Coordinates of C-alpha atoms in Angstrom, one line a residue:
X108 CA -28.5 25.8 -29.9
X109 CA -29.3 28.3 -27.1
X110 CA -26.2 29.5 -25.2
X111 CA -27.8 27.7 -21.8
X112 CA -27.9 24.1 -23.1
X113 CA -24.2 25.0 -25.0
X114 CA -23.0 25.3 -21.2
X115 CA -24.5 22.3 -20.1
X116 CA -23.5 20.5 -22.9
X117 CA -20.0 21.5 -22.3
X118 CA -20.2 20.7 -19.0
X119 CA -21.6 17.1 -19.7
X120 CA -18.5 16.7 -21.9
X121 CA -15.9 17.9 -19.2
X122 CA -16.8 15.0 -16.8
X123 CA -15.5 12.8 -18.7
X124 CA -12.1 14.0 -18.1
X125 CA -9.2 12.5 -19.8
X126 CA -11.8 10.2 -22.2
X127 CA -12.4 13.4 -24.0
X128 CA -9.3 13.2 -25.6
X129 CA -10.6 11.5 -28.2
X130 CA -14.8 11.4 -28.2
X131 CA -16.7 12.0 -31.0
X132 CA -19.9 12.6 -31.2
X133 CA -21.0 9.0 -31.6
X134 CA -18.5 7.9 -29.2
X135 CA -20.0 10.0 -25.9
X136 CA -23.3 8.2 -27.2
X137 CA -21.5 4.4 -25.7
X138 CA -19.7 6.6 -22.5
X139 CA -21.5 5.3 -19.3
X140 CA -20.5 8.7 -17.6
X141 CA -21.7 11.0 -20.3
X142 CA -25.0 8.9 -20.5
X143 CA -25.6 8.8 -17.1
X144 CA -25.3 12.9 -16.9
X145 CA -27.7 13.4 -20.0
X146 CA -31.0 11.3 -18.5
X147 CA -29.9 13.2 -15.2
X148 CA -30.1 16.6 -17.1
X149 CA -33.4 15.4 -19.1
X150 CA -35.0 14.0 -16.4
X151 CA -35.3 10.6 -18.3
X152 CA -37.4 7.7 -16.9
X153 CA -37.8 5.9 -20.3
X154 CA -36.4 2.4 -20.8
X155 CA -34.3 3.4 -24.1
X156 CA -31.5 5.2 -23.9
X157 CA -31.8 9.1 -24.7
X158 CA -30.0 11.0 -27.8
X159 CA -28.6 14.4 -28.1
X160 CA -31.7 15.8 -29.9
X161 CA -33.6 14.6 -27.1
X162 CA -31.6 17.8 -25.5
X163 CA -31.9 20.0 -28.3
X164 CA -32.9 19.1 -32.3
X165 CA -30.1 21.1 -33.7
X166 CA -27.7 18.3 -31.7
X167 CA -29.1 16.2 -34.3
X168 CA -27.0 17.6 -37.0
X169 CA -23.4 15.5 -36.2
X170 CA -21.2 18.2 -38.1
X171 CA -22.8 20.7 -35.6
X172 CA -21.7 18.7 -32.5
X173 CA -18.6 17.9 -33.7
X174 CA -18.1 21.9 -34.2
X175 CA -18.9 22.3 -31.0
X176 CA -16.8 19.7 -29.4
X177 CA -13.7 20.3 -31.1
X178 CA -14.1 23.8 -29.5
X179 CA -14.1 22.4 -26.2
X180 CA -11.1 19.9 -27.3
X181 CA -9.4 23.1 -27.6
X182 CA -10.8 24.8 -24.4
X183 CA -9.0 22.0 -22.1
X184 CA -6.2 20.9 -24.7
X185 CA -4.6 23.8 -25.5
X186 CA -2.1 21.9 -27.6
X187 CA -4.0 19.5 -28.6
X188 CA -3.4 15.8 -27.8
X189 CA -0.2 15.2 -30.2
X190 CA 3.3 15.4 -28.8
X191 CA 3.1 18.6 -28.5
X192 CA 0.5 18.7 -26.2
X193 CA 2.2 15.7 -24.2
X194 CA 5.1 18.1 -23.5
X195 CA 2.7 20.7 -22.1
X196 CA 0.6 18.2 -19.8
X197 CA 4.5 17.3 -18.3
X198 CA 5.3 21.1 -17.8
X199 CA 1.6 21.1 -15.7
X200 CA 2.3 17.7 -13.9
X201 CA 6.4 19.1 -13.0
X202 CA 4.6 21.9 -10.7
X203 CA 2.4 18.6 -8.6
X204 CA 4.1 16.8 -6.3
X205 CA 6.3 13.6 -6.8
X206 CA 4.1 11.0 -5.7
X207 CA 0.9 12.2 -7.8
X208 CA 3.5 12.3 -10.9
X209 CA 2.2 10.1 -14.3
X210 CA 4.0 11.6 -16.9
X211 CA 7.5 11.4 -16.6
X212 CA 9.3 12.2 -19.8
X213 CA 8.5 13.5 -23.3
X214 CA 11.8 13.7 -25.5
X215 CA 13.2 14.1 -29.0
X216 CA 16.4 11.9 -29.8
X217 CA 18.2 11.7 -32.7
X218 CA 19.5 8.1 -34.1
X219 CA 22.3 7.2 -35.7
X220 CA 22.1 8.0 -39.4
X221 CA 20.6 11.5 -38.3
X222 CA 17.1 10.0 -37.7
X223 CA 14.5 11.8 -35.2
X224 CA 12.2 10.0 -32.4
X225 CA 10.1 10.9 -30.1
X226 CA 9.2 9.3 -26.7
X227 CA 6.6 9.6 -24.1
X228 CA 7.1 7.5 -20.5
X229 CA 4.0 7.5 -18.6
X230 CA 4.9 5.8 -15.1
X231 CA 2.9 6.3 -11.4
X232 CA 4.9 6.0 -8.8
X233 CA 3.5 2.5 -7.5
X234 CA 4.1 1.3 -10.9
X235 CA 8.0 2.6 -10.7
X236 CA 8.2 0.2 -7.3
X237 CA 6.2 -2.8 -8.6
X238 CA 8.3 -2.6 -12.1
X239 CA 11.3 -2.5 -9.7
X240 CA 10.0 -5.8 -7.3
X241 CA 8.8 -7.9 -10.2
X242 CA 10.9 -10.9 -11.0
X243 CA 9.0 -11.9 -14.1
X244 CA 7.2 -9.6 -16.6
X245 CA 6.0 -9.3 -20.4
X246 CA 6.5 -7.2 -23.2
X247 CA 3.8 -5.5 -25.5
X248 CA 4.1 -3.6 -28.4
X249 CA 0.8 -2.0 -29.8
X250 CA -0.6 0.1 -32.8
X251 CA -3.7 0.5 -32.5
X252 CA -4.4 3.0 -30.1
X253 CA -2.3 6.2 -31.8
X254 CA -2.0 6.5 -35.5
X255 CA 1.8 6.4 -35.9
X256 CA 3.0 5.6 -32.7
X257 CA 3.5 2.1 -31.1
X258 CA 2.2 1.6 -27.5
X259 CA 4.8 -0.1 -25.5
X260 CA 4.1 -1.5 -22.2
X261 CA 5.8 -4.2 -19.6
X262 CA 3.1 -6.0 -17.5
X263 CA 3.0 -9.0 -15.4
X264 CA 0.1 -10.9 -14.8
X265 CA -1.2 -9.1 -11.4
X266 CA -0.6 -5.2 -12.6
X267 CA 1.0 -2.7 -16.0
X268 CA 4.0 -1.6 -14.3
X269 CA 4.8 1.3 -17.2
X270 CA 3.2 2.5 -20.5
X271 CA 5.1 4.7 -23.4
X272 CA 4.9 5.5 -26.6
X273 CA 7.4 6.0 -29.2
X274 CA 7.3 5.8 -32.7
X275 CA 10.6 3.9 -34.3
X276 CA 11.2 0.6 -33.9
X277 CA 14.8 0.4 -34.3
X278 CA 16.8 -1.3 -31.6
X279 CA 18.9 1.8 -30.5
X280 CA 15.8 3.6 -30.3
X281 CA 14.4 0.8 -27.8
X282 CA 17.7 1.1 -25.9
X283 CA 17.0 4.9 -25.6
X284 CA 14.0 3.9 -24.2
X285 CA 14.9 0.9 -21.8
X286 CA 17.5 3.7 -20.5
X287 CA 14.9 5.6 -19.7
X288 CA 12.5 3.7 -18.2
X289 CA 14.9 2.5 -15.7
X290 CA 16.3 5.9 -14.6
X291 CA 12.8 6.8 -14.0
X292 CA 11.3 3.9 -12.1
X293 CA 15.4 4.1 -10.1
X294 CA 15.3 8.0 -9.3
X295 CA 11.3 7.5 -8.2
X296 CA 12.5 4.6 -6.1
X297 CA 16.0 4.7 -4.4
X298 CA 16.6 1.1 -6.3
X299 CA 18.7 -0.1 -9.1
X300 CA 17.3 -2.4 -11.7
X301 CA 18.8 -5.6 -11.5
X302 CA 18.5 -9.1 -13.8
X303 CA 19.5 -12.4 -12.0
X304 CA 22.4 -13.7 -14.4
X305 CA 24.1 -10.2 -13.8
X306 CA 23.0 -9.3 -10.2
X307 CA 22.2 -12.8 -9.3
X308 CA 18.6 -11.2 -8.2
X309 CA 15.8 -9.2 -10.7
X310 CA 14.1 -10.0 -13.8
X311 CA 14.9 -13.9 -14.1
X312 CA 12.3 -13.8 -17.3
X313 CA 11.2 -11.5 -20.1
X314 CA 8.3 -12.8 -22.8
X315 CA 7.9 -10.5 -25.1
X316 CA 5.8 -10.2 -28.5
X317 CA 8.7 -10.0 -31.0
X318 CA 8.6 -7.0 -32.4
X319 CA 11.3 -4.9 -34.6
X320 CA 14.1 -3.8 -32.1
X321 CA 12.7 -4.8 -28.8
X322 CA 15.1 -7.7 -28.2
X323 CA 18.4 -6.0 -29.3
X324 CA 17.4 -2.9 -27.4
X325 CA 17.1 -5.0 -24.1
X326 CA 19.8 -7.1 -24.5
X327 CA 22.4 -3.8 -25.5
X328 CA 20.7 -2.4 -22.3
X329 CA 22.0 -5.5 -20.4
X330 CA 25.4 -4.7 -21.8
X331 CA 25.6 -1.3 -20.7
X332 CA 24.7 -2.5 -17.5
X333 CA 27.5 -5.2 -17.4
X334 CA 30.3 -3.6 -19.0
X335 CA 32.1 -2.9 -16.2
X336 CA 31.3 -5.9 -14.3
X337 CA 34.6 -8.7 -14.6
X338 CA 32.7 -11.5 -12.7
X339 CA 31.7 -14.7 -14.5
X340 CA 28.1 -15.5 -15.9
X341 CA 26.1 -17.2 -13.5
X342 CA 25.2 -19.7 -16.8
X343 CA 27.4 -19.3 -18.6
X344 CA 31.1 -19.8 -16.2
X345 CA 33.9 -19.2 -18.6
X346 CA 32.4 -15.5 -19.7
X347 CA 32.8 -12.4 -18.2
X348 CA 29.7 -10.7 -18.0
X349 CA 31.5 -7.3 -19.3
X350 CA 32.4 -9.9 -22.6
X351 CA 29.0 -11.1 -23.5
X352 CA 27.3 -9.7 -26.5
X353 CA 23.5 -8.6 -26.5
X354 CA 22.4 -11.9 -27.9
X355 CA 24.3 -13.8 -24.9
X356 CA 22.6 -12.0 -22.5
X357 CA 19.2 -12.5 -23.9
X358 CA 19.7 -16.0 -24.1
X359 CA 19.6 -15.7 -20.6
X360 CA 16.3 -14.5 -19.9
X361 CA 14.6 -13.1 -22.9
X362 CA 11.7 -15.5 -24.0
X363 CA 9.1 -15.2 -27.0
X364 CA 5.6 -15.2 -27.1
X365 CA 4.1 -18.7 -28.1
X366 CA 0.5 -17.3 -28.8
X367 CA 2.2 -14.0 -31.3
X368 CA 4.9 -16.4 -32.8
X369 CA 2.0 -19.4 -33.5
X370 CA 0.4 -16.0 -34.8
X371 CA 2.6 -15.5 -37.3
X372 CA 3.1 -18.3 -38.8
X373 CA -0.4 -18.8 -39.4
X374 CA -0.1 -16.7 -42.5
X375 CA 2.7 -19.1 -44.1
X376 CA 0.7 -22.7 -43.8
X377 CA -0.6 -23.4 -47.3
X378 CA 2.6 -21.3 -48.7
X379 CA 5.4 -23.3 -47.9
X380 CA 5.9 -26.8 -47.0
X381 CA 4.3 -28.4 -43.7
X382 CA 7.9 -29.4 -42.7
X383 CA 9.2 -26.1 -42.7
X384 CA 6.0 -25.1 -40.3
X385 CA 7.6 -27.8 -37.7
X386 CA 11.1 -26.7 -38.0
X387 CA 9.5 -22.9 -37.4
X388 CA 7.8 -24.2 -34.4
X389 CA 10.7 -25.8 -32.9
X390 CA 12.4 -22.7 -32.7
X391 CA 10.1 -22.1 -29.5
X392 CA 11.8 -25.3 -27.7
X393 CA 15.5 -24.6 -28.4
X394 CA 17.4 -24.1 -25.5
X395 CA 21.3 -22.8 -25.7
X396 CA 22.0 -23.2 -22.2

């Protein structure tokens, strides 16, 4: 490939920012930007929708593209885009100013039982106030973006107030997490966080998807933030809210998914009894207070 249509290759690629992370060479093929920047580089009038050999016929050959990106990969992610090279893009955005900051943490922290995790909070600071205002929000937990790493994120139904990553599902690791989260969105906003049946104002509802250790880790949150508080529960009269247990307090305002827990039943109709189904859906209705 001559050196002149490498360069504008490369350049093609660079405009498309942070979605180079992971192109491939079929990928850029379905990118609107990248597309748009090829028929302006070719010229192209046509009504179908031109290809790399259209540029050059050596960008024909795939393994020859992908050689080519994975150089520039390296070019503008020096440490690549693992962990590794999350903790590099925070050392960048610490040296930007506070409002323009994304990234806000990217630690290591060791479980009980000696286990390792790592964590990645990725918070602007508009989301910090909205996640701060919000009196009702959701939970969701996904897998299918990093390959071994869950994508955690608490939305309501206007905005995403916070995305991280982490990659345990156990519940202190989710408590680690919580911790953090709320530091964060605190320190960038002058506010505490605050839930109604503590604070009587805050979060008066959580839904979340039900996954391993999200629950616990909220509701061992909620008793860190209590522990010290001697006052009654504003449901629940004769306790102390530095006496109730992580299940109490998520009884209060923790809530679960109807469409993921109807999900997961699906896969037991036919494999048990059609009366056990019923007394597994009831368990969305139940009401301890």
């Amino acid at each position: 490939t001559p050196p002149l249509l490498i360069y504008l290759f490369r350049s093609l690629l660079m405009d498309m920012d942070w979605e180079l992370a992971d192109a491939t060479p079929r990928r850029i093929l379905c990118d609107s930007g990248f597309m748009r920047g090829l028929r302006m580089a070719l010229g192209w009038t046509l009504d179908r929708s031109p290809t790399l050999a259209n540029l050059h016929p050596s960008l024909a050959n795939l393994d020859h593209v992908h050689c080519l990106m994975y150089k520039f990969h390296c070019d503008k992610y020096l440490m690549g885009t693992s962990f590794q090279g999350a903790k590099l893009l925070i050392d960048k955005e610490n040296e930007l100013p506070c409002h323009v900051h994304y990234v806000w943490c990217t630690e290591t922290h060791t479980l009980p039982g000696g286990i390792d995790f790592c964590l990645v909070v990725c918070m602007s600071p508009l989301m910090s106030r909205n996640l701060l205002l919000a009196c009702r929000v959701s939970i969701n937990m996904s897998f299918k973006h990093l390959h071994s790493w869950q994508e955690f994120e608490i939305e309501a139904w206007d905005n995403n107030h916070m995305r991280s990553f982490i990659n345990s599902q156990s519940a202190q690791a989710h408590l680690v997490l919580f911790c953090q989260i709320f530091s964060i969105a605190s320190e960038d906003t002058g506010t505490a966080v605050t839930f109604k049946h503590i604070h009587g104002s805050g979060y008066e509802s959580v839904v979340a998807d039900a996954h391993m250790g999200q629950g616990l880790g909220l509701g061992m949150f909620c008793s860190e933030l209590s522990k010290n508080i001697k006052t009654p529960c504003i449901y629940k009269l004769h306790h102390k809210l530095c006496n109730l247990t992580p299940y109490d307090h998520l009884c209060q305002f923790y809530h679960l998914c109807v469409v993921h827990f109807k999900r997961n039943l699906w896969p037991l109709q036919g494999q048990t009894s059609d009366q056990q189904v019923r007394i597994a859906r009831a368990i969305l209705s139940c009401k301890l207070h």
